[in-house]
XYZ file of C-alpha atoms in Angstrom:
412
model
C -69.270 -23.949 -26.702
C -68.843 -28.054 -27.478
C -67.642 -29.953 -24.926
C -66.212 -32.454 -28.051
C -66.462 -31.896 -32.045
C -66.650 -35.957 -32.863
C -69.810 -35.799 -30.744
C -72.753 -36.705 -32.012
C -75.119 -36.126 -29.115
C -76.720 -39.482 -28.326
C -74.833 -40.095 -26.215
C -72.064 -39.801 -22.777
C -69.525 -41.116 -24.946
C -66.905 -38.461 -25.903
C -69.199 -36.260 -23.712
C -65.639 -33.759 -22.639
C -68.219 -32.731 -18.789
C -68.147 -36.905 -17.978
C -63.757 -36.510 -18.167
C -64.918 -39.280 -20.757
C -62.936 -37.803 -23.942
C -59.036 -36.362 -24.191
C -59.547 -33.584 -27.583
C -59.582 -30.020 -27.631
C -62.638 -27.686 -26.089
C -64.194 -26.205 -29.593
C -66.151 -23.481 -29.856
C -69.581 -22.601 -31.887
C -71.357 -20.241 -32.468
C -72.163 -16.457 -33.170
C -70.282 -13.524 -31.883
C -71.388 -9.765 -32.762
C -72.810 -11.320 -35.950
C -69.821 -13.626 -36.915
C -70.052 -17.432 -37.235
C -66.878 -18.933 -35.017
C -66.006 -22.548 -34.785
C -62.203 -23.197 -33.423
C -60.788 -25.110 -31.487
C -58.800 -23.013 -28.057
C -55.879 -25.437 -27.855
C -56.982 -26.561 -24.355
C -58.498 -29.870 -22.819
C -59.996 -27.669 -19.584
C -63.859 -26.838 -19.193
C -63.657 -24.096 -17.020
C -59.856 -22.438 -18.933
C -62.179 -22.946 -22.096
C -65.946 -21.255 -19.958
C -63.321 -18.525 -19.117
C -61.537 -17.426 -22.687
C -66.039 -17.202 -23.973
C -66.921 -15.549 -21.153
C -64.078 -13.331 -22.063
C -65.422 -13.201 -25.807
C -68.559 -11.678 -24.864
C -67.116 -9.205 -22.850
C -65.083 -7.516 -25.417
C -67.126 -8.265 -28.243
C -64.685 -10.075 -30.690
C -61.856 -12.569 -30.478
C -59.360 -11.688 -28.128
C -55.879 -13.338 -29.329
C -53.205 -13.756 -26.253
C -49.795 -13.692 -26.573
C -47.850 -16.845 -27.303
C -46.073 -17.616 -23.993
C -44.210 -19.354 -25.733
C -41.257 -18.983 -28.786
C -39.985 -20.589 -31.955
C -37.506 -22.941 -30.852
C -34.929 -20.953 -32.731
C -34.929 -18.445 -31.525
C -35.320 -19.100 -28.340
C -32.063 -20.989 -29.307
C -30.188 -18.441 -29.920
C -31.361 -16.253 -26.943
C -29.759 -19.073 -24.850
C -26.478 -18.757 -26.446
C -26.629 -14.813 -27.001
C -27.278 -14.892 -22.953
C -24.296 -17.762 -22.474
C -22.232 -15.238 -24.293
C -22.634 -12.424 -22.626
C -21.966 -14.612 -19.799
C -18.607 -15.151 -20.469
C -18.671 -18.541 -20.772
C -15.370 -20.065 -22.700
C -15.459 -21.303 -25.802
C -14.983 -24.806 -25.346
C -18.372 -24.491 -23.168
C -20.145 -22.582 -25.879
C -18.983 -25.205 -28.057
C -20.706 -28.461 -26.356
C -24.169 -26.227 -26.580
C -23.724 -25.742 -29.889
C -22.882 -28.283 -30.851
C -26.591 -29.277 -28.030
C -28.277 -27.175 -29.131
C -28.255 -25.428 -32.869
C -25.512 -27.237 -34.595
C -26.615 -27.758 -38.014
C -24.042 -30.145 -39.018
C -25.719 -33.269 -40.932
C -23.364 -36.438 -41.757
C -24.122 -39.294 -44.235
C -23.582 -41.940 -41.800
C -26.550 -41.424 -39.350
C -24.679 -44.275 -36.988
C -22.608 -41.854 -35.688
C -24.396 -38.888 -35.761
C -26.003 -36.821 -33.137
C -28.329 -34.150 -34.265
C -29.029 -31.075 -32.174
C -32.384 -29.764 -31.098
C -32.890 -27.713 -33.618
C -32.063 -29.432 -36.768
C -33.946 -32.632 -34.548
C -36.894 -30.547 -33.806
C -37.011 -29.659 -37.812
C -36.843 -33.405 -37.887
C -40.265 -34.241 -36.637
C -42.314 -30.929 -37.534
C -41.947 -28.851 -34.349
C -41.417 -24.838 -34.510
C -42.237 -23.798 -30.284
C -41.176 -24.098 -27.355
C -44.440 -24.918 -26.112
C -44.628 -27.893 -29.149
C -41.822 -29.933 -27.317
C -42.651 -32.094 -24.381
C -41.261 -35.189 -22.522
C -41.808 -37.562 -24.861
C -40.700 -35.222 -27.712
C -37.662 -34.122 -25.032
C -37.657 -38.518 -24.745
C -37.237 -39.559 -27.884
C -34.728 -36.007 -28.734
C -32.752 -38.269 -25.856
C -33.050 -41.520 -27.672
C -30.501 -40.847 -30.333
C -27.165 -39.210 -28.348
C -24.456 -41.920 -29.522
C -22.928 -40.874 -26.545
C -21.185 -43.012 -23.137
C -22.501 -42.528 -20.596
C -20.186 -39.706 -18.995
C -21.142 -37.919 -22.075
C -24.878 -38.532 -21.559
C -24.566 -37.294 -18.304
C -22.695 -33.789 -19.181
C -25.138 -33.606 -22.126
C -28.125 -34.013 -19.440
C -26.499 -31.016 -17.494
C -26.109 -28.709 -20.781
C -30.466 -29.967 -21.959
C -31.673 -29.005 -18.072
C -29.492 -25.425 -17.997
C -31.157 -24.179 -21.081
C -34.738 -25.866 -19.650
C -34.011 -23.556 -16.941
C -33.516 -21.218 -19.491
C -37.035 -21.680 -21.307
C -38.585 -21.147 -17.911
C -36.987 -17.972 -16.267
C -39.194 -16.127 -19.359
C -41.850 -18.459 -19.742
C -41.697 -20.192 -22.716
C -41.403 -23.627 -20.295
C -43.707 -23.733 -16.943
C -41.403 -26.637 -16.051
C -38.350 -27.591 -17.311
C -39.632 -30.724 -18.515
C -35.260 -31.992 -19.243
C -35.200 -32.678 -15.280
C -38.152 -35.983 -15.549
C -35.300 -37.602 -18.039
C -33.322 -39.346 -15.548
C -29.748 -39.647 -15.868
C -27.410 -42.365 -17.570
C -25.474 -45.022 -15.472
C -22.520 -44.060 -15.120
C -19.800 -46.671 -14.035
C -16.749 -44.905 -12.877
C -13.834 -46.426 -14.149
C -10.534 -46.946 -12.180
C -7.862 -44.054 -12.166
C -4.524 -45.338 -13.969
C -1.258 -44.563 -13.354
C 1.232 -45.627 -15.797
C 3.139 -47.922 -14.792
C 7.686 -47.614 -14.841
C 7.504 -50.276 -18.059
C 4.896 -47.921 -19.770
C 6.928 -44.686 -19.294
C 9.864 -46.110 -20.649
C 8.569 -47.750 -23.601
C 6.900 -44.379 -23.818
C 10.069 -42.762 -23.840
C 12.367 -45.113 -26.073
C 9.354 -44.773 -29.354
C 10.751 -41.582 -29.479
C 12.682 -41.928 -31.993
C 10.914 -44.705 -33.645
C 8.368 -42.248 -34.223
C 7.474 -41.187 -37.986
C 5.107 -38.005 -38.061
C 1.765 -37.506 -40.614
C 4.478 -36.228 -43.257
C 6.331 -39.090 -42.838
C 9.046 -37.277 -41.202
C 10.766 -39.116 -38.377
C 14.431 -37.138 -37.173
C 15.971 -35.758 -34.148
C 14.012 -32.827 -33.776
C 10.959 -35.034 -32.851
C 11.865 -36.992 -30.838
C 13.457 -33.819 -28.480
C 10.097 -32.316 -28.965
C 8.145 -35.580 -27.988
C 10.679 -36.911 -25.567
C 10.571 -32.693 -24.210
C 6.160 -32.878 -24.111
C 6.138 -36.397 -22.696
C 8.360 -35.030 -19.192
C 6.617 -31.567 -19.442
C 3.559 -33.264 -18.815
C 4.340 -35.827 -16.979
C 5.989 -34.237 -14.075
C 4.055 -30.320 -14.635
C 0.200 -31.989 -13.844
C -0.794 -29.892 -16.417
C -3.710 -30.602 -18.953
C -2.693 -31.582 -21.956
C -4.408 -27.660 -23.419
C -2.496 -26.209 -21.417
C 0.924 -27.673 -21.539
C 0.859 -27.793 -25.339
C 0.372 -23.532 -24.918
C 1.578 -23.356 -21.284
C 4.461 -20.620 -22.656
C 8.334 -20.201 -21.915
C 8.315 -17.666 -19.719
C 6.235 -19.216 -17.145
C 8.873 -21.742 -16.662
C 11.482 -19.540 -13.671
C 14.682 -21.714 -12.749
C 13.173 -25.367 -11.996
C 9.417 -23.638 -11.400
C 6.573 -23.706 -13.308
C 4.200 -20.989 -12.894
C 0.251 -22.963 -12.451
C -2.424 -20.408 -11.738
C -4.025 -18.037 -9.550
C -6.012 -18.713 -6.975
C -9.161 -17.106 -6.120
C -7.106 -15.210 -2.661
C -4.082 -14.365 -4.877
C -2.521 -17.025 -3.976
C -0.132 -18.282 -7.268
C 0.360 -21.480 -7.214
C 3.936 -23.508 -8.168
C 4.968 -26.919 -8.943
C 9.075 -27.475 -9.261
C 10.281 -29.718 -12.236
C 13.549 -31.892 -12.155
C 16.605 -30.819 -13.090
C 16.242 -33.436 -16.265
C 13.239 -32.408 -17.253
C 14.249 -28.617 -17.650
C 17.324 -29.799 -19.400
C 15.031 -31.524 -21.279
C 12.766 -28.214 -21.933
C 15.954 -26.527 -23.116
C 16.640 -28.582 -26.393
C 13.922 -28.973 -27.552
C 13.478 -27.963 -30.776
C 11.364 -24.604 -30.690
C 8.516 -23.954 -32.790
C 7.921 -20.332 -31.691
C 9.586 -17.759 -29.758
C 7.097 -18.008 -27.228
C 6.189 -21.599 -27.019
C 8.149 -24.984 -26.726
C 5.134 -27.005 -28.431
C 1.870 -23.693 -30.054
C 3.380 -21.740 -32.727
C 0.775 -19.123 -31.220
C -2.120 -19.264 -33.727
C -4.650 -20.525 -34.040
C -7.231 -22.169 -31.604
C -5.931 -23.972 -28.414
C -8.569 -26.993 -29.166
C -7.124 -27.183 -32.798
C -3.433 -28.008 -30.651
C -4.380 -30.062 -28.023
C -6.656 -32.386 -30.321
C -3.194 -32.725 -32.573
C -1.512 -33.489 -29.709
C -4.080 -36.010 -29.364
C -3.264 -37.642 -32.584
C 0.378 -36.726 -32.425
C 0.090 -38.657 -28.544
C -2.350 -41.507 -30.417
C 0.587 -43.139 -32.471
C 3.081 -43.029 -30.199
C 0.856 -45.347 -28.219
C 1.275 -47.795 -30.567
C 4.667 -47.611 -31.658
C 4.988 -48.246 -27.579
C 2.817 -50.918 -26.995
C 1.121 -49.254 -24.187
C -3.047 -49.869 -24.232
C -4.967 -47.607 -23.452
C -2.710 -44.856 -23.434
C -4.551 -41.151 -23.532
C -2.175 -37.603 -21.850
C -5.134 -37.506 -19.614
C -3.382 -40.265 -17.352
C -0.205 -38.002 -16.934
C -2.174 -36.246 -14.804
C -3.641 -39.269 -12.337
C 0.443 -40.288 -12.373
C 2.083 -37.777 -11.203
C -1.823 -37.590 -7.952
C -1.440 -41.336 -7.345
C 2.217 -40.742 -6.969
C 1.985 -37.958 -4.754
C -1.638 -39.198 -2.347
C 0.347 -42.677 -2.129
C 3.733 -41.028 -0.355
C 0.877 -39.184 1.782
C 0.974 -36.323 0.790
C -3.185 -34.723 1.912
C -4.930 -34.770 -0.429
C -6.168 -30.732 -0.101
C -2.167 -30.753 -1.493
C -3.353 -32.601 -4.359
C -6.298 -31.258 -5.113
C -4.947 -27.347 -5.244
C -1.634 -29.125 -7.434
C -3.946 -30.209 -9.748
C -6.429 -27.152 -10.047
C -9.730 -28.628 -8.907
C -12.855 -26.149 -8.026
C -13.078 -28.389 -4.981
C -11.152 -30.948 -2.995
C -14.467 -32.974 -3.851
C -12.861 -33.239 -7.143
C -9.869 -34.865 -6.378
C -11.858 -37.114 -3.754
C -14.315 -38.832 -6.095
C -11.218 -39.635 -9.132
C -8.387 -40.400 -6.599
C -9.979 -41.947 -3.328
C -9.135 -45.355 -4.305
C -5.438 -44.220 -4.000
C -4.373 -42.972 -0.634
C -2.561 -44.319 0.683
C -3.498 -43.028 4.889
C -6.993 -44.415 3.950
C -5.902 -48.246 3.122
C -3.421 -48.093 5.630
C -6.045 -47.082 8.706
C -8.830 -49.592 6.535
C -5.700 -52.712 7.070
C -5.434 -51.113 10.713
C -9.606 -51.914 11.289
C -9.256 -54.793 10.095
C -6.417 -56.560 12.037
C -7.887 -55.520 14.697
C -11.552 -56.835 14.024
C -10.017 -60.751 13.721
C -8.101 -60.471 16.543
C -11.606 -60.896 18.248
C -12.512 -63.909 15.539
C -13.439 -67.191 17.312
C -12.115 -68.687 14.211
C -8.819 -66.669 13.970
C -7.604 -67.389 17.161
C -8.551 -71.106 17.276
C -6.521 -71.343 13.970
C -3.481 -69.027 16.340
C -3.927 -71.259 19.062
C -3.206 -74.627 16.892
C -0.913 -73.248 14.751
C 2.953 -72.329 15.489
C 2.277 -68.638 15.773
C 0.370 -68.593 19.004
C -0.910 -65.586 21.274
C -0.530 -65.814 24.583
C -1.258 -62.560 25.772
C -3.837 -62.255 23.318
C -6.951 -63.061 24.937
C -9.682 -66.221 23.110
C -13.369 -64.845 22.804
C -15.978 -67.586 23.235
C -19.426 -67.150 20.806
C -22.522 -66.849 22.964
C -24.654 -70.129 22.805
C -27.726 -68.913 21.205
C -29.552 -73.084 22.038
C -28.955 -74.667 25.070
C -26.830 -77.201 23.025
C -24.428 -75.492 21.495
C -23.558 -75.977 25.284
C -23.016 -79.689 24.501
C -21.991 -79.364 21.763
C -24.732 -79.812 19.462
C -26.342 -78.035 16.530
C -29.723 -77.323 16.555
C -32.304 -79.253 13.659
C-alpha cells in the first residue's frame, strides 16, 4: 500500500507516515491473482489498513454501501417528507425555491440558484461532495436581503438535519454558516394623515385596464378599512369569506384551547363592506378561483399603485396590522391580549416587533429617570439656583475622592 502516488521513495517528503502529504491513500498490489491499483478515497492510514485486511480475508475487493445519495434524490426525498408533514403550500414553495427550482433567468444579478442547479453547475453529484466551502459558495450566490437570508439559512439547516438523519451527512454543515446580520427596522404604523391620503386616493385609482370608477373606489376603500381594523394579513383579508362576519363581529381563528377569537369592527367598516361590489357570492374581494398566493400578490400590486397615487412612502399592507397593534399598546392593552388578536404563536413574537410601543414600559422608564434625577447633584444644583426650588428634596453631595476635593480643588 502506497502512502502517496507521487512519492519518489528518495525522501520523506510526501510520505503519508511523516504526515507531510494530503493526497488520498492508494493501494497497489496483487489480490487473488488480479492486479489492484486504485485510490481508497481516504487519508486515514489506519482506516486504509483495515480495508486492506478485509479485502485479504475475503479474497476480493468488497464494495461498501455508499453513505451518500445523489443530490437530486436527496432533495426530492426531503420534499416528499415535507409534504407528508402537511406543511403549508407557502412553506413547500420556499423549500422548492431553495432546493430543486430549475428556473434560470437571464439576469444573473437577480438570480439565486437552487441547490440542485448550483451543484449541477459546479459538477457535484453526491451529498458527500457538498462540503462547507461548497455551502459557502452556494450562499454567496443568494441575492436575498438580510432577513430573507436568515430564513433561507434556517431552511438549509433543516435540509442538513434531514441528511444527517438519513446518514448522508456525518454532521450538519449548514450549522457552521453564520447568520446574516439583521438590522431590525422599527415597526411604523400609518399616521392619520397617511390613512386619509390612502382613502381619498381610492377615487383617483386607475386599474390595470385603465378604468376608474365608483366600483373600484368602493371596493378599494372597503378593503383598506377592512385590513386596517381586522388585524388580518393581506392574504387572509383578501380571501375572507362573507359568512365569517356576524353583525359587527368578525371571526378570526380558533385557539388551540378551542376558544374562538373574534374582533369587533366599527360600524362604518361594516357599512363599507355591505356597499362593496362583491366579486362572488361567497367573498368580498376574491372570486374563489386560483391560489391565495396569487390573490395576495394581485392586491399587493394594487396597493402599491394606490400608495403612489396617495404619495405615501414605504406603504405596504402589513402596516395595517402594525397600526392596530400599536394603537392598542399605546392605550395600555396588555401584550398578551394583542398577541392573541394578531394570531401570533407566542407572545415573544409580539414582543420582538412591538415592545418599543408598550405604553406601560415607556411610562415606567420616564418615572425611573425622574427618580434618578432627583438624586443627581447637578440636577439639584440647577433646581436650587433657579426659580423652581424644591424645599422638601434633600440635597446630596458627592463624596470626596481626594483630599483636595474637600477644599474645592481638583487633583493634578
